[in-house]
Short mmCIF file of C-alpha atoms in Angstrom, two decimals:
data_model
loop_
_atom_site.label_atom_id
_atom_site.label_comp_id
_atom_site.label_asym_id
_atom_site.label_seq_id
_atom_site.Cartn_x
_atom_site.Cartn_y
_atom_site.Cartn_z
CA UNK A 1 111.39 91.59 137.32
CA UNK A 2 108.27 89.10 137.21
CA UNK A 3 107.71 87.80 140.19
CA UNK A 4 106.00 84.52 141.25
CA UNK A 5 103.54 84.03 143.85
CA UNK A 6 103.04 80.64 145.78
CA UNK A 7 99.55 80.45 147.66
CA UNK A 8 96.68 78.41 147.78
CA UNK A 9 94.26 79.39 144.94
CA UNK A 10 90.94 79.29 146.15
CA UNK A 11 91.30 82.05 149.44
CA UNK A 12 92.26 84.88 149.98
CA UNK A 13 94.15 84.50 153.13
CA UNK A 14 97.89 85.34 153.72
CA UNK A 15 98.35 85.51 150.00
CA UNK A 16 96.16 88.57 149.73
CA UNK A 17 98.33 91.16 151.52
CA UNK A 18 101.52 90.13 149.30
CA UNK A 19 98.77 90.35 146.28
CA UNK A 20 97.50 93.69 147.22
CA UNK A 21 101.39 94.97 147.37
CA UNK A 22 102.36 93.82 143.98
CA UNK A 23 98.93 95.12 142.27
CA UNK A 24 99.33 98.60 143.91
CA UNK A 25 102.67 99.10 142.47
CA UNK A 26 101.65 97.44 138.98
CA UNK A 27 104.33 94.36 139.28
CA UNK A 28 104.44 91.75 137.26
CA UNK A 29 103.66 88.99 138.51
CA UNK A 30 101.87 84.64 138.45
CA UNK A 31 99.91 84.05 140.81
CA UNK A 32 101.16 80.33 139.83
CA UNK A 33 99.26 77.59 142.25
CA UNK A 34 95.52 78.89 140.17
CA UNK A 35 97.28 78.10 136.86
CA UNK A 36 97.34 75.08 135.50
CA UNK A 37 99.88 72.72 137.30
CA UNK A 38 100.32 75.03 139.59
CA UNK A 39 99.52 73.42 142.88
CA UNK A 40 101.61 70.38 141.90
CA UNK A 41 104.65 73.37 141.13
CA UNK A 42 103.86 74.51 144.45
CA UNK A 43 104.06 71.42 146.33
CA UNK A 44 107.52 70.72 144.59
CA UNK A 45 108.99 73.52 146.45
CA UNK A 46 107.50 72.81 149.70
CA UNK A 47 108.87 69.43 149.31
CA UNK A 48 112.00 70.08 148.41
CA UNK A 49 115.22 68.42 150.51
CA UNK A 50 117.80 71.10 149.83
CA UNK A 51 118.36 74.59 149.61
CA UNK A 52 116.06 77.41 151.66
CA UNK A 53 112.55 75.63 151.24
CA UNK A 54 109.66 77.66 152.85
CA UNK A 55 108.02 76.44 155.72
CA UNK A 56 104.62 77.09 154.14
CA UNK A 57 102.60 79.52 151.60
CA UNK A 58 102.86 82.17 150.79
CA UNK A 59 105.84 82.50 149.65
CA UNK A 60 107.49 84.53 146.16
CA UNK A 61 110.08 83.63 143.88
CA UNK A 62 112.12 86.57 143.13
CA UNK A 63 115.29 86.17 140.31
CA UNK A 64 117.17 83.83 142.41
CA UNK A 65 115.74 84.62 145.85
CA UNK A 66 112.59 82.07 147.31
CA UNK A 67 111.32 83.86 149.90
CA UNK A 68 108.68 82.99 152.80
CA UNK A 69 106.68 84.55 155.21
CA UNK A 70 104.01 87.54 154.53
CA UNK A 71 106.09 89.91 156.27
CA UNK A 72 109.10 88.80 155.36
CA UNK A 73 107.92 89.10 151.79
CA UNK A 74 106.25 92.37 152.22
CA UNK A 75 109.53 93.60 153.75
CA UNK A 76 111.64 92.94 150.46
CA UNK A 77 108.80 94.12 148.04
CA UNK A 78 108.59 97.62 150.19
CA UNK A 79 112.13 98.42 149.66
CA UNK A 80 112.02 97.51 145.81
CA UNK A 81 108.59 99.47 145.35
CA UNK A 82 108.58 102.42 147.42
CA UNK A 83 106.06 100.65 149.76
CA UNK A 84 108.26 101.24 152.70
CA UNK A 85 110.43 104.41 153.79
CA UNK A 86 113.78 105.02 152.99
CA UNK A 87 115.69 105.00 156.11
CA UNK A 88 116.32 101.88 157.61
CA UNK A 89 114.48 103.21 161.32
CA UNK A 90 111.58 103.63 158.88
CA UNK A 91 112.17 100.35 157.38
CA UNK A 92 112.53 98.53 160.64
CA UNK A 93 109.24 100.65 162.30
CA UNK A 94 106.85 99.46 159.28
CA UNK A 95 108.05 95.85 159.76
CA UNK A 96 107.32 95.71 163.44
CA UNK A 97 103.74 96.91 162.68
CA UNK A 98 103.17 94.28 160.00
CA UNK A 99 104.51 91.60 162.09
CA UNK A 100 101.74 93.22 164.84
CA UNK A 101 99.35 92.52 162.05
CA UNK A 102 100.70 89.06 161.80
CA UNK A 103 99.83 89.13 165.33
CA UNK A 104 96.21 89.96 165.26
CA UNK A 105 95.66 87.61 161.88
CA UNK A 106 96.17 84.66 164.23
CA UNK A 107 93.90 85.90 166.78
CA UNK A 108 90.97 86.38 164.00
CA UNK A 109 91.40 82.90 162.85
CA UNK A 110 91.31 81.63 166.12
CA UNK A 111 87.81 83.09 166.69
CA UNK A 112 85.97 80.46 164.26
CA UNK A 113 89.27 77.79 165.06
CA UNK A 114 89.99 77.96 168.94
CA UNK A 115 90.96 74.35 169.33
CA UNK A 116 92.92 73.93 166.00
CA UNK A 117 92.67 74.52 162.37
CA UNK A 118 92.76 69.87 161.99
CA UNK A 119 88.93 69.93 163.76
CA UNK A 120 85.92 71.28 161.71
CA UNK A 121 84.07 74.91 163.40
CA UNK A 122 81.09 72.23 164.02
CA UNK A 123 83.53 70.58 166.43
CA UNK A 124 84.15 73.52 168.82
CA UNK A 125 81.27 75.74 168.55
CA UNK A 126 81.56 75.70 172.51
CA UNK A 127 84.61 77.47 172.52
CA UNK A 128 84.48 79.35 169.38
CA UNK A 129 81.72 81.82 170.81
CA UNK A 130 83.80 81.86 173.99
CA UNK A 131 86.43 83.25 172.12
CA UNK A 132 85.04 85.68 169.63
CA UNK A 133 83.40 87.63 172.66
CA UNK A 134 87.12 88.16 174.25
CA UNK A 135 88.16 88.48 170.82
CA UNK A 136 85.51 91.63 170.34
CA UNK A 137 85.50 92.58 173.95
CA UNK A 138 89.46 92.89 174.39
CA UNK A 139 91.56 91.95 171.31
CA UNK A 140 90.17 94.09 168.91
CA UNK A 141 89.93 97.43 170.74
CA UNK A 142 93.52 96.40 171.95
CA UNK A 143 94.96 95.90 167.97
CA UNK A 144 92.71 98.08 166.11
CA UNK A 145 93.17 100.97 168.90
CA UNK A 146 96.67 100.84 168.76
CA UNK A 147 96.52 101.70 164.96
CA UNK A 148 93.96 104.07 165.10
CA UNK A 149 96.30 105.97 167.48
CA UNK A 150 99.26 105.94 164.89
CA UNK A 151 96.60 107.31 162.35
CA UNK A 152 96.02 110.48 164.88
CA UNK A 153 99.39 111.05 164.93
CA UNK A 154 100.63 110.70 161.73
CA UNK A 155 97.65 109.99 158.72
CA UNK A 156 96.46 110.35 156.48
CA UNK A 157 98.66 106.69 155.94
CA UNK A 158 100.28 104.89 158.64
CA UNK A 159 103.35 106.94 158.31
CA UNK A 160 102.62 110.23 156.98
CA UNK A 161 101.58 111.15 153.25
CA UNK A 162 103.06 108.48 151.49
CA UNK A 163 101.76 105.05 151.20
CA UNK A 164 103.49 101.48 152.44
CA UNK A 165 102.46 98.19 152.59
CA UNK A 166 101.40 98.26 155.60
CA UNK A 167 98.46 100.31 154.94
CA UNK A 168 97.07 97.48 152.14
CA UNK A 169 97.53 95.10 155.23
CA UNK A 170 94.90 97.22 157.55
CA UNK A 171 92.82 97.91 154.08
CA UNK A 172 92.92 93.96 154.41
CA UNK A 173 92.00 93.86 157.96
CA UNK A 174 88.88 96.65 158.02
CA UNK A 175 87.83 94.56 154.89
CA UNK A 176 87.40 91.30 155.95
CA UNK A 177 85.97 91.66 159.41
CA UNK A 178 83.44 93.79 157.75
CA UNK A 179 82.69 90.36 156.02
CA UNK A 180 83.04 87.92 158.73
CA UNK A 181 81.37 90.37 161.48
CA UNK A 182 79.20 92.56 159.38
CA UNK A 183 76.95 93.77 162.83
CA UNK A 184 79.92 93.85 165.06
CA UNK A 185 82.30 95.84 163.24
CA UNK A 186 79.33 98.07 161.90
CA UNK A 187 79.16 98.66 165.72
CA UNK A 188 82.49 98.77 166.15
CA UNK A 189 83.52 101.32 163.32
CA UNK A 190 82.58 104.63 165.10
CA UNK A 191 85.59 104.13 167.05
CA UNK A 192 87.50 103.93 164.89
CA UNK A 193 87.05 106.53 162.22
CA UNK A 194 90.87 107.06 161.07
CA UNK A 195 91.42 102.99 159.70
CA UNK A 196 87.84 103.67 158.03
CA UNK A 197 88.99 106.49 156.48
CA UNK A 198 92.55 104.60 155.63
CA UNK A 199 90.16 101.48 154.32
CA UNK A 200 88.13 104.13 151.93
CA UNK A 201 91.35 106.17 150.70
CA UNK A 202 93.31 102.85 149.87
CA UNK A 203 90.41 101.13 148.07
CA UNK A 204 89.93 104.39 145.97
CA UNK A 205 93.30 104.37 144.72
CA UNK A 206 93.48 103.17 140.81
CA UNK A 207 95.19 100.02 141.08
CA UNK A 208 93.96 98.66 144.29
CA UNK A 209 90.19 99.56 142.55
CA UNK A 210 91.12 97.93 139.36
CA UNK A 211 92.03 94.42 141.63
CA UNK A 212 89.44 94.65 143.69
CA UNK A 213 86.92 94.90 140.44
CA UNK A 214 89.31 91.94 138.55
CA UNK A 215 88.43 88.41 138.90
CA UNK A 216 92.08 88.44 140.40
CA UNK A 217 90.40 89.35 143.67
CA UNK A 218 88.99 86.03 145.15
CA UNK A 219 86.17 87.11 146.96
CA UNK A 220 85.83 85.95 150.81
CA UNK A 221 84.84 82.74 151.52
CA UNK A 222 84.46 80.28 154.17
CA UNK A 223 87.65 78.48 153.43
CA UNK A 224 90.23 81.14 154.44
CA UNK A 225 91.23 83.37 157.79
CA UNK A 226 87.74 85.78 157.45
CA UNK A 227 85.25 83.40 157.97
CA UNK A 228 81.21 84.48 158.48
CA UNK A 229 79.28 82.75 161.30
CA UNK A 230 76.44 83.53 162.27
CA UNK A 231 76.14 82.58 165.50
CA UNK A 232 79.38 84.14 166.16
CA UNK A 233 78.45 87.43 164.95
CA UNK A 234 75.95 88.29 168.01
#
């Protein structure tokens, strides 16, 4: 099956973690809104009166299926790919720790955005520093903690030996707050060693390298959910 991806083309964003699922299992697939026509294709569906419309991107045409929400998507793509276990308590356990991710992507936009994604950072610099250093003081040891303990556990993936999506998803997450908080997660990282490890062992493997070399991967910007600030990285 070729699959079609709906997501804004110039950031990374929510869009990446459904990318990085279908380029680690080699699926076909357009990633339609950065071809031609695409936005206005992807704006047709959002628009649309009848049916199961999405609330917002991302969201992946599948056959006859249109569905929305990253970990609703990732959900249906791990059972198809072998990104998820086989039993359904499996199924069900990798699930709750995306939608934990889900969790913790709104908190890391909400560093640069406290107030609301409609104002401009310029317009609540106040608050945005406010929040980054409860976002770095509690919110990240809380989130990142919690996986790193799963990793002791179980490693060397989330799970055990064998790869899911939610392990792309933290590869995400150790990614781009190395971008948009280069000194504090370089101070951060010593505790914890086991997602570092998980970041280096899923970036190695062939696939996710290939991407990550492509001009598929859009590199981080200060459009989308990792966004660098100086004066918030302090």
């Amino acid at each position: 099956m070729r699959y079609e991806l709906y997501y804004w083309p110039m950031i990374q964003g929510r869009g990446e973690y459904v990318r990085l699922a279908l380029e680690e299992v080699a699926a076909g697939y357009r990633d339609v809104a950065r071809e031609p026509g695409g936005m206005a294709a992807m704006t047709k569906i959002l628009d649309a009166k009848s049916g199961t419309p999405p609330f917002a991107p991302p969201f992946l045409k599948a056959g006859k299926l249109l569905i929305g929400q990253t970990a609703n998507i990732l959900f249906y793509l791990g059972g198809r790919h072998d990104l998820a276990p086989k039993a359904e308590a499996g199924q069900l356990w990798v699930h709750q720790l995306q939608l934990t991710i889900t969790d913790f992507v709104v908190e890391i936009h909400d560093t640069h955005h406290p107030l609301g994604p409609t104002l401009y950072y310029e317009d609540q610099r106040v608050p945005a520093k406010k929040r980054t250093a409860e976002f770095w003081d509690e919110r990240v040891p809380k989130f990142l903690g919690y996986f790193e303990d799963i990793l002791k556990d179980n490693g060397p993936y989330i799970t055990g030996r064998r790869l899911t999506y939610v392990d792309l998803s933290l590869f995400q997450i150790v990614d781009g707050l190395r971008y948009a908080f280069p000194q504090r997660m370089n101070a951060f990282e010593r505790r914890i060693p086991g997602l570092v490890g998980l970041h280096d062992r899923v970036a190695a493997r062939p696939n996710i390298a290939a991407y990550l070399a492509s001009e598929r991967r859009i590199a981080f910007n200060e459009d989308g959910i990792f966004r660098r600030y100086k004066a918030l990285d302090a």
